[in-house]
Short mmCIF file of N, CA, C and O in Angstrom, two decimals:
data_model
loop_
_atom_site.label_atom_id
_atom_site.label_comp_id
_atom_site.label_asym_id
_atom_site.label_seq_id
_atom_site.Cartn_x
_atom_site.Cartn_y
_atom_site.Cartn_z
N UNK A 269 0.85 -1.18 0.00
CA UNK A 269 0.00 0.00 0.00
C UNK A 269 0.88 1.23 0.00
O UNK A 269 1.94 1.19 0.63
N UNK A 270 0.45 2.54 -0.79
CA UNK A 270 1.19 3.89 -0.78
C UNK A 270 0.57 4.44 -0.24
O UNK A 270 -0.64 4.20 -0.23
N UNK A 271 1.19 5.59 0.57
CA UNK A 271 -0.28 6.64 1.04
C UNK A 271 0.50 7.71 -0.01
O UNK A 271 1.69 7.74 -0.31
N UNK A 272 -0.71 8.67 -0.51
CA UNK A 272 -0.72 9.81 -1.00
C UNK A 272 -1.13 11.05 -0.58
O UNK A 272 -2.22 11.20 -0.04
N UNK A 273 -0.36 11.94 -0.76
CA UNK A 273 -0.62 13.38 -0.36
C UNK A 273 -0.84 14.48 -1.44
O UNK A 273 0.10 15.27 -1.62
N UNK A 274 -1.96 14.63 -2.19
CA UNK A 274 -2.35 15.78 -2.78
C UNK A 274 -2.01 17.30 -1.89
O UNK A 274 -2.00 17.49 -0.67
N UNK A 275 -1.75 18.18 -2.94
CA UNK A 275 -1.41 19.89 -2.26
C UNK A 275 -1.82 20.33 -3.56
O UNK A 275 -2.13 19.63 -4.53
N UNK A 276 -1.77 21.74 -3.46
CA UNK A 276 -1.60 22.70 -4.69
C UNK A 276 -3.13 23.19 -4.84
O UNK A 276 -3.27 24.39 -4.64
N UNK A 277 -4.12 22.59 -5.11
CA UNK A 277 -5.36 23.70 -5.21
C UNK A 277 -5.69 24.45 -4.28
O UNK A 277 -5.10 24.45 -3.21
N UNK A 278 -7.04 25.47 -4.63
CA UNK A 278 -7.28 26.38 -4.20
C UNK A 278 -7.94 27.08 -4.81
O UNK A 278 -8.50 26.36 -5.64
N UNK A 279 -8.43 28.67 -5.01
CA UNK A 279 -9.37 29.46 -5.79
C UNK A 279 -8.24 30.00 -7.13
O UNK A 279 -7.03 30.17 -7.19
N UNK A 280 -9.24 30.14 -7.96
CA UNK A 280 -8.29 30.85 -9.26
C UNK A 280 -9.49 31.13 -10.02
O UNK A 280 -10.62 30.65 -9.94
N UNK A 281 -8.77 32.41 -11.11
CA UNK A 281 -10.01 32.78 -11.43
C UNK A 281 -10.15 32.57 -13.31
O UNK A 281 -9.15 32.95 -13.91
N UNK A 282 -10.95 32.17 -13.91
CA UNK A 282 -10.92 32.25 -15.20
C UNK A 282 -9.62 32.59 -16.20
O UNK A 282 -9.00 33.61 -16.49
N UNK A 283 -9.58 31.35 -16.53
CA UNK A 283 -8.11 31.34 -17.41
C UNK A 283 -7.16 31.45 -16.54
O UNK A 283 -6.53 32.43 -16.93
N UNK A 284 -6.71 31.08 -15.67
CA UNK A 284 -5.90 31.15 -14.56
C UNK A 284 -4.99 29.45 -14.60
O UNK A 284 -5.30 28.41 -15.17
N UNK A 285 -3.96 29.76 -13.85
CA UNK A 285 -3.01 27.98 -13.80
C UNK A 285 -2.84 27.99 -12.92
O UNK A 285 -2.74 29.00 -12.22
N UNK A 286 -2.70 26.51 -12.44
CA UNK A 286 -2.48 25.70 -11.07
C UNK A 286 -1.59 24.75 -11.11
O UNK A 286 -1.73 24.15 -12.18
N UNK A 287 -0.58 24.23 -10.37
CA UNK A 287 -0.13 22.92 -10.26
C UNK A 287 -0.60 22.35 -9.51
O UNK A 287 -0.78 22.85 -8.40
N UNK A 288 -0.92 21.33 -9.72
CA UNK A 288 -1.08 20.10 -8.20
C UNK A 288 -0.16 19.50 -7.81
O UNK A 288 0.55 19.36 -8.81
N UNK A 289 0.44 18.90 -6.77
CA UNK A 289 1.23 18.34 -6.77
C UNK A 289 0.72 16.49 -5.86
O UNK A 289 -0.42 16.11 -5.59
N UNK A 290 1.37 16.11 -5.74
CA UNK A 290 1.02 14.66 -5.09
C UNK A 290 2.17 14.04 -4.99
O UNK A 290 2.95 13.84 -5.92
N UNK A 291 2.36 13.62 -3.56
CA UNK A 291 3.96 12.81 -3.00
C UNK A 291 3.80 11.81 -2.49
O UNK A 291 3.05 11.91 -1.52
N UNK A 292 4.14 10.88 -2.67
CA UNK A 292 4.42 9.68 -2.17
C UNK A 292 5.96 9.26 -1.65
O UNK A 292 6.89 10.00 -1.97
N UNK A 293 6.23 7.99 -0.81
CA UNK A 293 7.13 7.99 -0.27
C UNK A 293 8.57 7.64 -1.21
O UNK A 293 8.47 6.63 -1.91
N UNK A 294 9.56 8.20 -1.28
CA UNK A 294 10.33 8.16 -2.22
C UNK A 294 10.70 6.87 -2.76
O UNK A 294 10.72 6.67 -3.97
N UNK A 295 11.08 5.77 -1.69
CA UNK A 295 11.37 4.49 -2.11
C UNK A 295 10.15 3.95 -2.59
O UNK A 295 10.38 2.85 -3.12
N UNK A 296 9.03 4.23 -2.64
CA UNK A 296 8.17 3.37 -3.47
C UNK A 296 7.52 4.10 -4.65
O UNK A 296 6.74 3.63 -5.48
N UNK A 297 7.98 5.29 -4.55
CA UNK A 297 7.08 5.74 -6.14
C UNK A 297 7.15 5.72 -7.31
O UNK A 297 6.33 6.19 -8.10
N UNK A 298 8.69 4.89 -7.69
CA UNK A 298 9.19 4.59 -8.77
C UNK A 298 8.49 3.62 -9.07
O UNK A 298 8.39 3.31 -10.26
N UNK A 299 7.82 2.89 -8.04
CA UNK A 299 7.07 0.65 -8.95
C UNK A 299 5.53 1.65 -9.71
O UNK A 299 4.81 1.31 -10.65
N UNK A 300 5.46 2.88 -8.88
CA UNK A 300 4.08 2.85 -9.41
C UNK A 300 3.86 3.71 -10.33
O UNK A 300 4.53 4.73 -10.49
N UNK A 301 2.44 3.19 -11.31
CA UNK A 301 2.27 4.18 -12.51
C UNK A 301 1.05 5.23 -11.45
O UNK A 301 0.13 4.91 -10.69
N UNK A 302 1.51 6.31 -11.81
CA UNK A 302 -0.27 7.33 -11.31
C UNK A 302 -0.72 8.28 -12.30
O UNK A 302 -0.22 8.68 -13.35
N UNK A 303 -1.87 8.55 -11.66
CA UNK A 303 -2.90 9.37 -12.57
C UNK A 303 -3.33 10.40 -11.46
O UNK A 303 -3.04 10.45 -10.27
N UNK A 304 -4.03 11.13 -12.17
CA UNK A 304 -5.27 12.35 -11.45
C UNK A 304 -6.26 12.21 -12.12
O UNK A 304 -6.29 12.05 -13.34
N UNK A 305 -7.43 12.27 -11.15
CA UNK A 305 -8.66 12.56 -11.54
C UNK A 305 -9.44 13.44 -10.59
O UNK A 305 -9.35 13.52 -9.37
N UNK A 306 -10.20 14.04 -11.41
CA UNK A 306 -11.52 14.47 -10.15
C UNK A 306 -12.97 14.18 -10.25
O UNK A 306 -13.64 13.68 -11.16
N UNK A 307 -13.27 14.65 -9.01
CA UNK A 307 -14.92 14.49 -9.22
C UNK A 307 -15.70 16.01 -8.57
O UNK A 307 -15.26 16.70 -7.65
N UNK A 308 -16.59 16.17 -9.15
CA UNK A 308 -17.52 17.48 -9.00
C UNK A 308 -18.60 17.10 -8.46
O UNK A 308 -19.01 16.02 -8.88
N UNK A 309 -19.18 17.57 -7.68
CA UNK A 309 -20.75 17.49 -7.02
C UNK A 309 -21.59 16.89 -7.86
O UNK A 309 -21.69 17.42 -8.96
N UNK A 310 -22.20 15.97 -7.66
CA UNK A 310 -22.99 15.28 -8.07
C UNK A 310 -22.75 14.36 -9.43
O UNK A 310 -23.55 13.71 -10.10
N UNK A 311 -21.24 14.58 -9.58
CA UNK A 311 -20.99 13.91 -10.92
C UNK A 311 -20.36 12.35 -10.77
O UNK A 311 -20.73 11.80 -9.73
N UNK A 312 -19.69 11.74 -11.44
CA UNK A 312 -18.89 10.54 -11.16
C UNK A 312 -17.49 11.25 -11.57
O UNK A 312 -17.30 12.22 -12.31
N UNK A 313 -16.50 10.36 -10.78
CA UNK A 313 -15.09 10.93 -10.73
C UNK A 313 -14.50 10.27 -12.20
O UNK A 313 -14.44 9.17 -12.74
N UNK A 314 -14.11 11.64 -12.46
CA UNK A 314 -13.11 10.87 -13.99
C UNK A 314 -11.68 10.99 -14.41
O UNK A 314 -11.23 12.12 -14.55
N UNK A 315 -11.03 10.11 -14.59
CA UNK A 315 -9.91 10.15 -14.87
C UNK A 315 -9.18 11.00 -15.99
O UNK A 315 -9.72 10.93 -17.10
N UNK A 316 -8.09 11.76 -15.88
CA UNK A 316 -8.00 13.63 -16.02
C UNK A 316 -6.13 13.31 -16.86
O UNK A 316 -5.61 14.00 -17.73
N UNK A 317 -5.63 12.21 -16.26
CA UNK A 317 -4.37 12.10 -16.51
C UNK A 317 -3.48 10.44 -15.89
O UNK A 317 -3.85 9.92 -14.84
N UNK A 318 -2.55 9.95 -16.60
CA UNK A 318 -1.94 9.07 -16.53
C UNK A 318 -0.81 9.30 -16.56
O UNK A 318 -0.46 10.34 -17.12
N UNK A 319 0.35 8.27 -15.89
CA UNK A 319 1.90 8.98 -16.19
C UNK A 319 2.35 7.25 -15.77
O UNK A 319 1.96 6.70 -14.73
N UNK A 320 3.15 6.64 -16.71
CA UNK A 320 3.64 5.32 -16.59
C UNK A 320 4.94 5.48 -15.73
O UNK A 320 5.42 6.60 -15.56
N UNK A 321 5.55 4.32 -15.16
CA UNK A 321 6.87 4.05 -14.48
C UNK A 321 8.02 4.68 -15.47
O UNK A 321 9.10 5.09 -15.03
N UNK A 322 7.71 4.71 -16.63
CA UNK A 322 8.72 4.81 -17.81
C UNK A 322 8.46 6.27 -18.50
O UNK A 322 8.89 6.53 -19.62
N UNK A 323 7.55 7.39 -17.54
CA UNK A 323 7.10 8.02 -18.24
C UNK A 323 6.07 8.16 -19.66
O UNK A 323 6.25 9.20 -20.30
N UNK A 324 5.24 7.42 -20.09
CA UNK A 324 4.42 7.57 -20.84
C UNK A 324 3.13 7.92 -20.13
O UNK A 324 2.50 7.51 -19.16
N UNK A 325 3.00 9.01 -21.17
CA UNK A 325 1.23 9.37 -20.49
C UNK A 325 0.52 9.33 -21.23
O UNK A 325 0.68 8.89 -22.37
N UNK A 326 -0.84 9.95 -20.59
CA UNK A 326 -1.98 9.97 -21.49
C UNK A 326 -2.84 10.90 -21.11
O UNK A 326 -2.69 10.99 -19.89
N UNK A 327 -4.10 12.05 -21.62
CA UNK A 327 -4.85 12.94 -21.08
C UNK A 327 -5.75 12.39 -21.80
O UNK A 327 -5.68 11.60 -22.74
N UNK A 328 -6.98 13.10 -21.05
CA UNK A 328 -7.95 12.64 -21.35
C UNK A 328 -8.51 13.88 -22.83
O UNK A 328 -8.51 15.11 -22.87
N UNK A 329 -8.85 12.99 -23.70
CA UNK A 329 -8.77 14.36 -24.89
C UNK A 329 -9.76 15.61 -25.10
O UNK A 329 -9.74 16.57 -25.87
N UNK A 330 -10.50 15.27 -24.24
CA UNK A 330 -11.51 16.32 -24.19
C UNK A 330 -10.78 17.18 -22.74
O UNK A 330 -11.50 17.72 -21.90
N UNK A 331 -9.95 17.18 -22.70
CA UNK A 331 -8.85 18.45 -21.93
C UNK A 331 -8.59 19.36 -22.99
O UNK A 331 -8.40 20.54 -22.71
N UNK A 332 -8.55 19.00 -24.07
CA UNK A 332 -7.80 19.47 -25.58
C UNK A 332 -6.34 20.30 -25.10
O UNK A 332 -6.04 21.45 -25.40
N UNK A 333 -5.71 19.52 -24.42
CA UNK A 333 -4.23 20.31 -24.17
C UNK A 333 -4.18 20.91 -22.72
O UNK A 333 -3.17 21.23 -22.09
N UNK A 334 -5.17 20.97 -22.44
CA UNK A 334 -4.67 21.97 -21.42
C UNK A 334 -4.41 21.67 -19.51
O UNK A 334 -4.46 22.17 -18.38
N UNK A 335 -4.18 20.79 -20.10
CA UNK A 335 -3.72 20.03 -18.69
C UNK A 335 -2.62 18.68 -18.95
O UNK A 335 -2.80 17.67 -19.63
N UNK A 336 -1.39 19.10 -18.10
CA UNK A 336 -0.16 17.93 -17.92
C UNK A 336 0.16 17.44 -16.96
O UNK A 336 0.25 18.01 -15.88
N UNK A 337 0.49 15.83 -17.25
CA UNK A 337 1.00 15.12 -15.67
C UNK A 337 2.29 15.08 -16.21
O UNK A 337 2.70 15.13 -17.37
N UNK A 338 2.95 14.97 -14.89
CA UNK A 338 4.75 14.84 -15.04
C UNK A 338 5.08 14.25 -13.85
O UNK A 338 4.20 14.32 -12.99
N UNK A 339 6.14 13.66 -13.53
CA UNK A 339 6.49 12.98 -12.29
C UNK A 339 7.64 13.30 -12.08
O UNK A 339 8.22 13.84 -13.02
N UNK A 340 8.51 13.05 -10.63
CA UNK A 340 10.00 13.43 -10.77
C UNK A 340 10.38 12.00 -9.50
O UNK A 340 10.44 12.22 -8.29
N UNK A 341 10.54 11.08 -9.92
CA UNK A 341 11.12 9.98 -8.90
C UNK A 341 11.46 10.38 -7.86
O UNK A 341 10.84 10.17 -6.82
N UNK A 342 13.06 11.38 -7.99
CA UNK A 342 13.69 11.67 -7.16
C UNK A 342 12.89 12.35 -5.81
O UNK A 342 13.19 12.41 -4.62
N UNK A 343 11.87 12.77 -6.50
CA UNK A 343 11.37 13.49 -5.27
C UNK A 343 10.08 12.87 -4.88
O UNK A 343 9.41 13.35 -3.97
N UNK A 344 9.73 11.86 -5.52
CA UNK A 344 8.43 11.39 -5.29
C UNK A 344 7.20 11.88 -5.35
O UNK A 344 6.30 11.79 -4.51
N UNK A 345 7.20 12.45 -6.48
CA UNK A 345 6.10 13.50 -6.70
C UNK A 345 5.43 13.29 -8.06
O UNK A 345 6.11 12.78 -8.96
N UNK A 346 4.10 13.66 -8.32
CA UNK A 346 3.39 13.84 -9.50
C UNK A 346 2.69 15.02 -9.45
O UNK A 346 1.90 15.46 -8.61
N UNK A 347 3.20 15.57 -10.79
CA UNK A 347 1.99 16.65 -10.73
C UNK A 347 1.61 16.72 -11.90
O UNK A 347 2.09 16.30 -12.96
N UNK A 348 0.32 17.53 -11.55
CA UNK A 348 -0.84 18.18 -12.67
C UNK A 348 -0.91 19.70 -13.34
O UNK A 348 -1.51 20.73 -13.02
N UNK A 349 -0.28 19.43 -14.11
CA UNK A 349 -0.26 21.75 -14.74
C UNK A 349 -1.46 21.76 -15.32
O UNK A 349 -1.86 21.10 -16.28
N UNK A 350 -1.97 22.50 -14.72
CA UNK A 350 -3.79 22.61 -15.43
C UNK A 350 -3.20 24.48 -16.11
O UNK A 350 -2.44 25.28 -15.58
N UNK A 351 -3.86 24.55 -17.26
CA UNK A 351 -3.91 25.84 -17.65
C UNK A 351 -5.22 26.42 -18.16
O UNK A 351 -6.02 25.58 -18.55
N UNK A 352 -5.47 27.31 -18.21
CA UNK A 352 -6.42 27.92 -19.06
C UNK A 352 -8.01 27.22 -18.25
O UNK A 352 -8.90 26.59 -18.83
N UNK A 353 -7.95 27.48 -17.23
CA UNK A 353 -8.85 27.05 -16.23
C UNK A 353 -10.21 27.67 -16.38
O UNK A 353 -10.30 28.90 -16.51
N UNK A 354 -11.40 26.82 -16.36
CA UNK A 354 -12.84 27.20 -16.51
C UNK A 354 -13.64 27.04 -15.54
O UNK A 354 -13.26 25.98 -15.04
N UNK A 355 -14.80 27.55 -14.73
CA UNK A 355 -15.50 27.17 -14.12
C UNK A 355 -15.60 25.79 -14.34
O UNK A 355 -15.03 25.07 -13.53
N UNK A 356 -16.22 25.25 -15.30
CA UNK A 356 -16.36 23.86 -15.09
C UNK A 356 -15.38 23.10 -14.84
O UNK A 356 -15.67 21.96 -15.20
N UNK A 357 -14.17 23.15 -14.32
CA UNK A 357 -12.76 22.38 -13.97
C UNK A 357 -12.73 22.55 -12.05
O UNK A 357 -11.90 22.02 -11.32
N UNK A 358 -13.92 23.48 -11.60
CA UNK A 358 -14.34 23.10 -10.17
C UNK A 358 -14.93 21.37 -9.76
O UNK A 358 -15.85 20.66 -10.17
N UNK A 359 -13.91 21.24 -8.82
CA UNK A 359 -13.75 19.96 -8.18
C UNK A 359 -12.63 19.96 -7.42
O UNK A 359 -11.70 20.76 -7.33
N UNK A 360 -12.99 18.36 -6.59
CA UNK A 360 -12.25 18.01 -5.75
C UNK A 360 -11.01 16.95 -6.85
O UNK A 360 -11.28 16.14 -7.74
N UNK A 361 -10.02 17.25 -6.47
CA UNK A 361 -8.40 16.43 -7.60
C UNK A 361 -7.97 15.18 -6.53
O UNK A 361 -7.79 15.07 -5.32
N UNK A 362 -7.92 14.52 -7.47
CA UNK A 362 -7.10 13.27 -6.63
C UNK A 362 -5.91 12.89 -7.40
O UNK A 362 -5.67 13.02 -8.60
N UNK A 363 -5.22 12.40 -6.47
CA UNK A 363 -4.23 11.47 -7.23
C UNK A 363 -3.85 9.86 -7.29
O UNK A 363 -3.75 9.54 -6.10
N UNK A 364 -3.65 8.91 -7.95
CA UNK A 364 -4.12 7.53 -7.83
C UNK A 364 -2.83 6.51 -7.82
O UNK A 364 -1.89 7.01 -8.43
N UNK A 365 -2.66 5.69 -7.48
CA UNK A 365 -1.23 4.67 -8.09
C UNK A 365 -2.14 3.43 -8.25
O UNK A 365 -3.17 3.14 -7.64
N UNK A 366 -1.50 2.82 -9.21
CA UNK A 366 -1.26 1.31 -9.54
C UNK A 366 -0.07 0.57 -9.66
O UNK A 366 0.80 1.34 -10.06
N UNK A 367 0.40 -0.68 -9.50
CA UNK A 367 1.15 -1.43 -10.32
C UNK A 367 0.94 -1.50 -12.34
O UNK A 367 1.76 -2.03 -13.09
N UNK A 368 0.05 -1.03 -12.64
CA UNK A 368 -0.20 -1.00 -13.93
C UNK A 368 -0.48 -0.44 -14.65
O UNK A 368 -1.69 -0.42 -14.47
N UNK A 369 -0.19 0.50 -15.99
CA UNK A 369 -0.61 1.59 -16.45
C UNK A 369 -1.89 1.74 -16.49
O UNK A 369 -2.24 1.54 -17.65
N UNK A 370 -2.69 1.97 -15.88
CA UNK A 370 -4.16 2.25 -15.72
C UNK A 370 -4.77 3.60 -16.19
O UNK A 370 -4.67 4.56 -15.43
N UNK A 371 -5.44 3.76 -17.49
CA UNK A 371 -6.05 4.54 -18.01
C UNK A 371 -7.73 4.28 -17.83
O UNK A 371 -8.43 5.00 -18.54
N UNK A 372 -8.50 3.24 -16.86
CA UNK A 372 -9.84 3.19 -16.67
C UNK A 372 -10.36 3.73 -15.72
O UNK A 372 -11.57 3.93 -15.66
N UNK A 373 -9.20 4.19 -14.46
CA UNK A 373 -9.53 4.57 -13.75
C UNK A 373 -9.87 3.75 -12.11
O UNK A 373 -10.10 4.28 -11.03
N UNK A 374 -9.80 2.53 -12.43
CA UNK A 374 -9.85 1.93 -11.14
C UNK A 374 -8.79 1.76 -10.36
O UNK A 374 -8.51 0.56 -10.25
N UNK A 375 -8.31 2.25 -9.97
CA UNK A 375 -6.89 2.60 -9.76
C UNK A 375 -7.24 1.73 -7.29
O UNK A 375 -8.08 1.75 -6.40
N UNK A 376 -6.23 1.35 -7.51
CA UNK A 376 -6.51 0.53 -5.89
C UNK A 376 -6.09 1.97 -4.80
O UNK A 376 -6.63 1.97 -3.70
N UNK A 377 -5.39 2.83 -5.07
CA UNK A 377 -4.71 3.53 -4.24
C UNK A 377 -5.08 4.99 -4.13
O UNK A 377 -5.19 5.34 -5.31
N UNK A 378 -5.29 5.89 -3.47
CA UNK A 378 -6.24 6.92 -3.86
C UNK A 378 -5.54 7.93 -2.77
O UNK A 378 -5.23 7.43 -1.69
N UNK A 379 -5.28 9.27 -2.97
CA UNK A 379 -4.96 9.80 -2.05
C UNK A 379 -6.82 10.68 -1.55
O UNK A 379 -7.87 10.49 -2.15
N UNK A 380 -6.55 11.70 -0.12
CA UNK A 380 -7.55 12.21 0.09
C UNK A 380 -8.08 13.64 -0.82
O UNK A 380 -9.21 14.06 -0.61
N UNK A 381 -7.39 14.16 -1.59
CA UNK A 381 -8.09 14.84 -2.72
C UNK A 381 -7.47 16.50 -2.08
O UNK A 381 -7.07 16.73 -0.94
N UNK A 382 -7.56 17.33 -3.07
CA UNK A 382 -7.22 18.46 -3.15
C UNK A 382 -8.37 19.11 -3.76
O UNK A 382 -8.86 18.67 -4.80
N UNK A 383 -9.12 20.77 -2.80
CA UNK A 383 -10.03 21.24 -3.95
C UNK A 383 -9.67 22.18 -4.86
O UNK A 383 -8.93 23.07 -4.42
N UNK A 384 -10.15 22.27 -6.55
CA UNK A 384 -9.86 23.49 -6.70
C UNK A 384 -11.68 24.17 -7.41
O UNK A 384 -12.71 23.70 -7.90
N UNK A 385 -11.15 25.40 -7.06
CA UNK A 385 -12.44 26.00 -7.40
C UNK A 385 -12.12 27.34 -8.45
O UNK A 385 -11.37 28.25 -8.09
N UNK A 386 -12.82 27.33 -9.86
CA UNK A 386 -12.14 28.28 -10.77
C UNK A 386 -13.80 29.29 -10.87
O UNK A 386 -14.94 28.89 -11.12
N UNK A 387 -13.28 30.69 -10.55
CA UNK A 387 -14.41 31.77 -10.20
C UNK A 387 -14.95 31.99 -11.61
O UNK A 387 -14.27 31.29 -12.37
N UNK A 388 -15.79 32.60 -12.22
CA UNK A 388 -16.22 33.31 -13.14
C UNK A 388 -15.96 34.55 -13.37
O UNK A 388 -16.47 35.13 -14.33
#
């Protein structure tokens, strides 16, 4: 098991950028592949971003660009560069690990979530 620690959101306002960040413990975050996703009030949580052991990712394409995952071993970290931020990108962010490149989203490992909220 990993535990995860989401940081980085908060308020921002229209067209505005955020990083997220998410750490895990250094000796184990290299076995795992992670992602971000969020979920919004009343919606189902959806998977937002992927990042493999080897670095390969994936976004979800209806982001159309404007959001990146990146990881840095050394420090045990993943993050999320969201840009060009819309009201509808209000939600709570998570960050996820697997043993397996997981792009469905069922991911076993879940940290407790970060909010961000983008104003009008």
């Amino acid at each position: 098991q990993v535990q995860l620690v989401e940081s980085g959101g908060g308020l921002v306002q229209t067209g505005g950028s955020l990083r997220l960040s998410c750490t895990a413990p250094v000796q184990l975050f290299s076995r795992y592949h992670m992602g971000w996703a969020r979920q919004a009030p009343g919606k189902e949580r959806e998977l937002l971003a992927a990042v493999s052991t080897r670095n390969t990712t994936w976004h979800l394409p209806t982001l159309k660009g404007r959001f990146a995952i990146s990881r840095d071993n050394a420090k045990g970290t993943v993050y999320l560069q969201m840009n060009s931020l819309i009201p509808e990108d209000t939600a709570r962010y998570y960050c996820a690990a697997d043993t397996t490149f997981n792009v469905l989203g069922n991911y076993p490992y879940w940290g407790q979530g970060t909010q961000v909220t983008v104003s009008s």
